[in-house]
Short mmCIF file of N, CA, C and O in Angstrom, two decimals:
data_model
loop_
_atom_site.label_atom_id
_atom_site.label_comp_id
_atom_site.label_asym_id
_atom_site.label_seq_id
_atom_site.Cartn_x
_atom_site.Cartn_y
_atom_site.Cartn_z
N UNK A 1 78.32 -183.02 66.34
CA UNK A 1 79.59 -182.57 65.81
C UNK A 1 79.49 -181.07 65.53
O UNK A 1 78.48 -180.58 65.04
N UNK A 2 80.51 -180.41 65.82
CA UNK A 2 80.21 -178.85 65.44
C UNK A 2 81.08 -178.30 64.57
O UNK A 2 81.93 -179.03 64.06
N UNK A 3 81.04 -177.39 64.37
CA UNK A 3 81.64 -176.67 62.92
C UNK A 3 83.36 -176.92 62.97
O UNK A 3 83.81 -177.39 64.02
N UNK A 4 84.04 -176.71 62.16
CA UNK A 4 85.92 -177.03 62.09
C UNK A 4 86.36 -175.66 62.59
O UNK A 4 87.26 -175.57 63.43
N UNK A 5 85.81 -174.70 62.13
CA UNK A 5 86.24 -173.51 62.67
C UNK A 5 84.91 -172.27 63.07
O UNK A 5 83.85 -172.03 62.51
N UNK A 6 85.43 -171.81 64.05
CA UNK A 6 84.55 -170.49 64.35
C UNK A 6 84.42 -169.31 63.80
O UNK A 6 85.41 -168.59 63.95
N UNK A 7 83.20 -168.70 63.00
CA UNK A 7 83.30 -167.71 62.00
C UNK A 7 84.02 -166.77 62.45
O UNK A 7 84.67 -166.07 61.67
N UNK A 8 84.03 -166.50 64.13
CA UNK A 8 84.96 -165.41 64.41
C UNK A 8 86.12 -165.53 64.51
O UNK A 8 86.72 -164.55 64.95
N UNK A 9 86.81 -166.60 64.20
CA UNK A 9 88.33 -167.20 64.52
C UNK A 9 88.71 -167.22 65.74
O UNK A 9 87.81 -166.95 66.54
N UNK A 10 89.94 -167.49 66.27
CA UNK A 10 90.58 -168.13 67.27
C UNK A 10 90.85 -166.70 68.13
O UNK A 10 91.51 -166.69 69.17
N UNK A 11 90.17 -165.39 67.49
CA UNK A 11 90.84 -164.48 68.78
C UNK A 11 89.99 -163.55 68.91
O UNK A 11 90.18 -162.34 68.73
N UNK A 12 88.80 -164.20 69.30
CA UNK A 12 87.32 -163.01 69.46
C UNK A 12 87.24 -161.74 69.77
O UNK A 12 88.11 -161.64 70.64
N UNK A 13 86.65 -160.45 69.59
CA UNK A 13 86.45 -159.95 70.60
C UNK A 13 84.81 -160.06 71.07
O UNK A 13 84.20 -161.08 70.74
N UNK A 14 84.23 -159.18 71.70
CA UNK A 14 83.34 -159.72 72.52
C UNK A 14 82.33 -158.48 72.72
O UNK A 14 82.71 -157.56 73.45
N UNK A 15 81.22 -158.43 72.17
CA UNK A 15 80.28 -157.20 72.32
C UNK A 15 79.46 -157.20 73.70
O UNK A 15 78.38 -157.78 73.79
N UNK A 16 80.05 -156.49 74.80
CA UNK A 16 78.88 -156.55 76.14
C UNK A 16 78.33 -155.25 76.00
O UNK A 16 78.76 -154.36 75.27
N UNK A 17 77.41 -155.22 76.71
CA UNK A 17 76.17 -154.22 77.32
C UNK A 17 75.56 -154.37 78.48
O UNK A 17 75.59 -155.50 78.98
N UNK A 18 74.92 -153.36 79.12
CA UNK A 18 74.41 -153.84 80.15
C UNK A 18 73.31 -154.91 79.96
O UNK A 18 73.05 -155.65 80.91
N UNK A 19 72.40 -155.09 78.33
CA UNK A 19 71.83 -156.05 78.68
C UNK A 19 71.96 -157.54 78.72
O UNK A 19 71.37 -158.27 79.51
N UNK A 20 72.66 -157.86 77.92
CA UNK A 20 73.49 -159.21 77.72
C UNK A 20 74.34 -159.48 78.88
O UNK A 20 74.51 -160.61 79.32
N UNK A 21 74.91 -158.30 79.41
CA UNK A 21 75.51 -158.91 81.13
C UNK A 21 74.37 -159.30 81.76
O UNK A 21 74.34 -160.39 82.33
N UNK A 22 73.10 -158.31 81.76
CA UNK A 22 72.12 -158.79 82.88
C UNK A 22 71.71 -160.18 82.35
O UNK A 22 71.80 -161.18 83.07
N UNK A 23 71.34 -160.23 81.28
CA UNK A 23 70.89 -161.84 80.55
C UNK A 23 71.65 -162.90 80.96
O UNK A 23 71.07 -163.76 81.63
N UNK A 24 72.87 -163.04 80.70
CA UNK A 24 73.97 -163.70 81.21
C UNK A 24 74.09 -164.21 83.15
O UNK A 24 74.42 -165.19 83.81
N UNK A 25 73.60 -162.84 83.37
CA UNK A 25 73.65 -163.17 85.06
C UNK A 25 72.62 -163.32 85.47
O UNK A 25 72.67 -163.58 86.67
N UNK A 26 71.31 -163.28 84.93
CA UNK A 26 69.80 -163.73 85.57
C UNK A 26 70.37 -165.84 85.61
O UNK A 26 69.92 -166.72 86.34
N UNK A 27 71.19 -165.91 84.77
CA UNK A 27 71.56 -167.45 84.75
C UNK A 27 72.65 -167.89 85.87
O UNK A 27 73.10 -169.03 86.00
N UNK A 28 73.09 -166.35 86.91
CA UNK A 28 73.87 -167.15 87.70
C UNK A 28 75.10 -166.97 86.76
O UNK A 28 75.65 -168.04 87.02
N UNK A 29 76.08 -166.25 85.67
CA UNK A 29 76.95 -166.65 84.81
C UNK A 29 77.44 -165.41 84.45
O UNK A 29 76.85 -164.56 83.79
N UNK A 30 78.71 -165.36 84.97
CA UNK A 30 79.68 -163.99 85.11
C UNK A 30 80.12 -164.29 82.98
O UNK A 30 80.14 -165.20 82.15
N UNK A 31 80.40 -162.81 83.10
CA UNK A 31 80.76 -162.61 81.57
C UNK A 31 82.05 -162.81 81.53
O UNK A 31 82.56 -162.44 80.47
N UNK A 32 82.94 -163.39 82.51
CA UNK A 32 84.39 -163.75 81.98
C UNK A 32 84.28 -165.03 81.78
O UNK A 32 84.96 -165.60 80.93
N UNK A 33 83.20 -165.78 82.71
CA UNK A 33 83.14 -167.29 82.48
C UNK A 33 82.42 -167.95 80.88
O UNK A 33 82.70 -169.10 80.53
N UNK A 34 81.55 -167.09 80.08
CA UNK A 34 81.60 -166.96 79.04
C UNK A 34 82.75 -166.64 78.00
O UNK A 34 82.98 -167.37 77.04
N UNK A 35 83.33 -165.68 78.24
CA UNK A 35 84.38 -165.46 77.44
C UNK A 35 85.73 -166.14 77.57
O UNK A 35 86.71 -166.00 76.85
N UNK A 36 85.57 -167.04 78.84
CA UNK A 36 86.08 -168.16 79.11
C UNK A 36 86.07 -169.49 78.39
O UNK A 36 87.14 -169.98 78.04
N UNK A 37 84.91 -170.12 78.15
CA UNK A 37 84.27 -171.38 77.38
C UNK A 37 84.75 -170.35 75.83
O UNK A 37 85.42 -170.89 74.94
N UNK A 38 84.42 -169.22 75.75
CA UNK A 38 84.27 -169.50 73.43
C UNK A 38 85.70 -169.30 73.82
O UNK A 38 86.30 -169.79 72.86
N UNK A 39 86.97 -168.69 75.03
CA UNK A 39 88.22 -169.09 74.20
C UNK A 39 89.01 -170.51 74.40
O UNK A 39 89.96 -170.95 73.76
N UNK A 40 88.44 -170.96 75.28
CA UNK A 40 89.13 -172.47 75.93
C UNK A 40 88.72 -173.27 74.65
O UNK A 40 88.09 -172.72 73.74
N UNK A 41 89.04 -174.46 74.59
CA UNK A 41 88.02 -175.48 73.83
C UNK A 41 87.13 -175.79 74.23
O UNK A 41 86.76 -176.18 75.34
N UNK A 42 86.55 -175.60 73.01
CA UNK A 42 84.69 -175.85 72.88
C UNK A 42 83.74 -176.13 71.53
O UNK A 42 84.13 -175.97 70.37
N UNK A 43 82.65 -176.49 71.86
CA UNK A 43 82.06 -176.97 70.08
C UNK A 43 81.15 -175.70 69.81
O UNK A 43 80.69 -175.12 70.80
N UNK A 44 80.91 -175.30 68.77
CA UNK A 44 80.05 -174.46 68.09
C UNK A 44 79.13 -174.91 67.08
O UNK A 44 79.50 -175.01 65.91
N UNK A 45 78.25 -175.11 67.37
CA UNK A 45 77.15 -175.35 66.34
C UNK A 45 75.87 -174.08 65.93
O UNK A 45 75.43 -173.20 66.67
N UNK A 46 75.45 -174.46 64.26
CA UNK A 46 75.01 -173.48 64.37
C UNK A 46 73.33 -173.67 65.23
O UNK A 46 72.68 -174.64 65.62
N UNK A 47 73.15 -172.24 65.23
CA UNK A 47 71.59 -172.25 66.37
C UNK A 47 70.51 -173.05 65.24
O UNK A 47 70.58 -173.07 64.01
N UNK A 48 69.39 -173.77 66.27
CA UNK A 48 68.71 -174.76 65.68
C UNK A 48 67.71 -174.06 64.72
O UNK A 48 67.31 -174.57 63.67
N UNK A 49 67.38 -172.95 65.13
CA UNK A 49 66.32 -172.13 64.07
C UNK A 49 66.91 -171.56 62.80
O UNK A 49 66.14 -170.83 62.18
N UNK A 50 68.31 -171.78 62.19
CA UNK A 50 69.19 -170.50 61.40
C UNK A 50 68.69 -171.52 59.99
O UNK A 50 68.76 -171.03 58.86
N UNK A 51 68.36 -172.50 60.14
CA UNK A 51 67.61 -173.01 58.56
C UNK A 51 66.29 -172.61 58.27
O UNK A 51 65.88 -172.21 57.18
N UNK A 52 65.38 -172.81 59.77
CA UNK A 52 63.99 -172.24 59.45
C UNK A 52 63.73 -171.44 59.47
O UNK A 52 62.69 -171.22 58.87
N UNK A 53 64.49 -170.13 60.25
CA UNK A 53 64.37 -168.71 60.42
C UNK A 53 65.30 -168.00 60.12
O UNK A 53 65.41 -167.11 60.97
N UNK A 54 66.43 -167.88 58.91
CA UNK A 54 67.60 -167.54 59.06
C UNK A 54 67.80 -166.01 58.74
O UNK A 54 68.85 -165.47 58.38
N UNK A 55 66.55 -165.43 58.95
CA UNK A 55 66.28 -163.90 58.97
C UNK A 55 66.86 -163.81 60.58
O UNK A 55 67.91 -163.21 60.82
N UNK A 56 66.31 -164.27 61.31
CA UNK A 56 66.42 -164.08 62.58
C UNK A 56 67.52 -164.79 63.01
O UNK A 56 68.35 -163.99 63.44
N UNK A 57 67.82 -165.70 63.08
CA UNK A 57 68.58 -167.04 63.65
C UNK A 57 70.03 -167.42 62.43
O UNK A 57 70.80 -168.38 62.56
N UNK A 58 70.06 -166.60 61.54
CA UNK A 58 71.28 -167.24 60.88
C UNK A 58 72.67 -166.95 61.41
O UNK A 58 73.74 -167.56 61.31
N UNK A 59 72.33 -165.87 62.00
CA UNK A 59 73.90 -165.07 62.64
C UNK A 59 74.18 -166.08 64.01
O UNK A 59 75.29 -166.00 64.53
N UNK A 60 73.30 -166.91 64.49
CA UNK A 60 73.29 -167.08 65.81
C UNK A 60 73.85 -168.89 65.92
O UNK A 60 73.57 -169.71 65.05
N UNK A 61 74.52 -169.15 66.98
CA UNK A 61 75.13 -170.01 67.19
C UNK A 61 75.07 -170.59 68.84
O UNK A 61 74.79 -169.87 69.80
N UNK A 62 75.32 -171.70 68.89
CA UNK A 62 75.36 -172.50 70.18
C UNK A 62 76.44 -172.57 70.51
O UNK A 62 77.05 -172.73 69.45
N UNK A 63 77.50 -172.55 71.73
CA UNK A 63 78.55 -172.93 71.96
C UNK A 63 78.39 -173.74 73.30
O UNK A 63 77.51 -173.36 74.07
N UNK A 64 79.28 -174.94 73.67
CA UNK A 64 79.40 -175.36 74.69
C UNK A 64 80.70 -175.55 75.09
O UNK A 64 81.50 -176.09 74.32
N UNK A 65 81.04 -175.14 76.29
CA UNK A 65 82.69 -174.77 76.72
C UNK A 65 82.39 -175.16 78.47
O UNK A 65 81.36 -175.43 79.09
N UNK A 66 83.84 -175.03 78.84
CA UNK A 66 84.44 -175.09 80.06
C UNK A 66 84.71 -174.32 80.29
O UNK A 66 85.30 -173.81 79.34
N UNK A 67 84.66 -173.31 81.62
CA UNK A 67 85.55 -172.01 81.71
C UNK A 67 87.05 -172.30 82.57
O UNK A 67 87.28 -173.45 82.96
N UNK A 68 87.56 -171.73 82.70
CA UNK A 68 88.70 -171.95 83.46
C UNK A 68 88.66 -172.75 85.12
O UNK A 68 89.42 -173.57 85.63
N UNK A 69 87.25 -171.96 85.70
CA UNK A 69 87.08 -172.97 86.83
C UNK A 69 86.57 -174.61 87.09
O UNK A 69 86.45 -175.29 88.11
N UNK A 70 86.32 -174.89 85.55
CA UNK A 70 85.60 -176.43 85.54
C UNK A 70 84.10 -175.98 85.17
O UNK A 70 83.31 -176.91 84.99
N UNK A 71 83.58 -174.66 85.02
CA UNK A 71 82.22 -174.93 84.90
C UNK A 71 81.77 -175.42 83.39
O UNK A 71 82.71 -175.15 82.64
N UNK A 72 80.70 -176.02 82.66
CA UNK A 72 80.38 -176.59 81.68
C UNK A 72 79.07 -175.16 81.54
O UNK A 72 78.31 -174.56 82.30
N UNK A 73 79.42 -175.16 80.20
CA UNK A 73 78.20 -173.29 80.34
C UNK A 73 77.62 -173.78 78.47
O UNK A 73 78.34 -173.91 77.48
N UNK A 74 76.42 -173.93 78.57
CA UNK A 74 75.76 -173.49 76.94
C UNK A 74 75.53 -171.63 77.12
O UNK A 74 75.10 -170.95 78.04
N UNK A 75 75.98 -171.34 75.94
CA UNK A 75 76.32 -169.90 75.19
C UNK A 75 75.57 -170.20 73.94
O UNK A 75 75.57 -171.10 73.10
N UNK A 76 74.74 -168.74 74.23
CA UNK A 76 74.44 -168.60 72.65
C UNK A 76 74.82 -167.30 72.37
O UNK A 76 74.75 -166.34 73.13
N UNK A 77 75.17 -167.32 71.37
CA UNK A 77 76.03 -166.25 70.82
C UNK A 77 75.37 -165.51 69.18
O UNK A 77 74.66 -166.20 68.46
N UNK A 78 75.67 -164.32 68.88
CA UNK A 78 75.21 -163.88 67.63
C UNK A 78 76.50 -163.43 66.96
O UNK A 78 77.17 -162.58 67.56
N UNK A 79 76.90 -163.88 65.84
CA UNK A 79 78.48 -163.29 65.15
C UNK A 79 77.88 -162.30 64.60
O UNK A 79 76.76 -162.40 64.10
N UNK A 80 78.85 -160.76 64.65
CA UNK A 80 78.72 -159.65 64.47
C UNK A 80 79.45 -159.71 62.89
O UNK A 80 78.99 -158.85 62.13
N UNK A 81 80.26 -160.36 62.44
CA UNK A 81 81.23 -160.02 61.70
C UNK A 81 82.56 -159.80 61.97
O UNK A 81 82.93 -159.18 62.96
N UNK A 82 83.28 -160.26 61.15
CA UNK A 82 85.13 -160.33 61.63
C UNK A 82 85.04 -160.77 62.75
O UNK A 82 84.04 -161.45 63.01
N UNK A 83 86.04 -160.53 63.79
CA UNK A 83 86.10 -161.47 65.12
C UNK A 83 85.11 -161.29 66.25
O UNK A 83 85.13 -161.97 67.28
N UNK A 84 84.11 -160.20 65.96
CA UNK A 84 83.10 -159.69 66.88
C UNK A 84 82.15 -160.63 67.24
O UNK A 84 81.47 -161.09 66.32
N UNK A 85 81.97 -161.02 68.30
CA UNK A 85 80.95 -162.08 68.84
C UNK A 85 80.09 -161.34 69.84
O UNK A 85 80.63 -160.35 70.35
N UNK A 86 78.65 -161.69 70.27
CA UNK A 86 77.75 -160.90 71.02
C UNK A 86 77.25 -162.02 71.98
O UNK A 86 76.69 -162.97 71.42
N UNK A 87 77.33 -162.06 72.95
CA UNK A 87 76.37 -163.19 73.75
C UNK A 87 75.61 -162.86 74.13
O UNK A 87 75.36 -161.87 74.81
N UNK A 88 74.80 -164.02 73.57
CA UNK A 88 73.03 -163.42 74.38
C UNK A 88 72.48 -163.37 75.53
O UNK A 88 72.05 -162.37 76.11
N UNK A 89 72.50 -165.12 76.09
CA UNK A 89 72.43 -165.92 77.10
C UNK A 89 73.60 -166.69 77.40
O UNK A 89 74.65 -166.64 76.75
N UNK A 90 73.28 -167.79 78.92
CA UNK A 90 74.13 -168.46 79.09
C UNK A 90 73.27 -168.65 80.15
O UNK A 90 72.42 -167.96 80.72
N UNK A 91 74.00 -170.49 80.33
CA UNK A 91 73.54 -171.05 81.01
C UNK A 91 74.02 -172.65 81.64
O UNK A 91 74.17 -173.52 80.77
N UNK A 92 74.22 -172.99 82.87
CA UNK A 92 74.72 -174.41 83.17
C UNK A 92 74.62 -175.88 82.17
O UNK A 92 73.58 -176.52 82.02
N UNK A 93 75.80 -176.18 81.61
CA UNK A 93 75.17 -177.62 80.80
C UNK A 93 75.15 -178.47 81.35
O UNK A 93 76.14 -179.10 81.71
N UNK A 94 73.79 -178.78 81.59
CA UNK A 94 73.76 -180.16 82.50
C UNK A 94 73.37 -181.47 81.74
O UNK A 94 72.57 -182.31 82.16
N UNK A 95 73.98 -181.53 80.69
CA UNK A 95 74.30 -183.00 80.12
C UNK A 95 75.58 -183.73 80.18
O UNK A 95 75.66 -184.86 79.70
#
């Protein structure tokens, strides 16, 4: 089950760089098809380390979405604050 709402709310914006694009695309995974899944519906949970490490891992979150073409993509994401979201990775969900 994942969170009721997304800390960044319903109208993200979206922190890229060249390295998080390259991260994103070593997986095969264009950065619109990300920013695709966190705005379509999708679940957000928080990342599995943000209790044991939440120095490192508290900002950080899991998302699993659809993008507009049908693809199923796990996103992990870091909330910046207010609607700012950062993606780290991404990658095919094959469950």
């Amino acid at each position: 089950m994942g969170l009721r709402e997304d800390p960044w709310g319903d109208d993200p914006t979206f922190d890229w760089d060249d390295n998080n694009r390259d991260e994103v695309w070593a997986h095969k995974v264009r950065d619109f098809e990300v920013e695709e899944c966190i705005e379509n519906e999708h679940v957000t949970i928080p990342h599995k380390k943000a209790r044991s490490e939440p120095e490192k891992y508290g900002d950080r979150y899991v998302v699993r979405g659809v993008s507009d073409g049908g693809r199923k993509l796990v996103i992990i994401v870091q909330y910046l604050g207010a609607n700012w979201v950062r993606p780290i990775t991404a990658w095919d969900d094959r469950t």
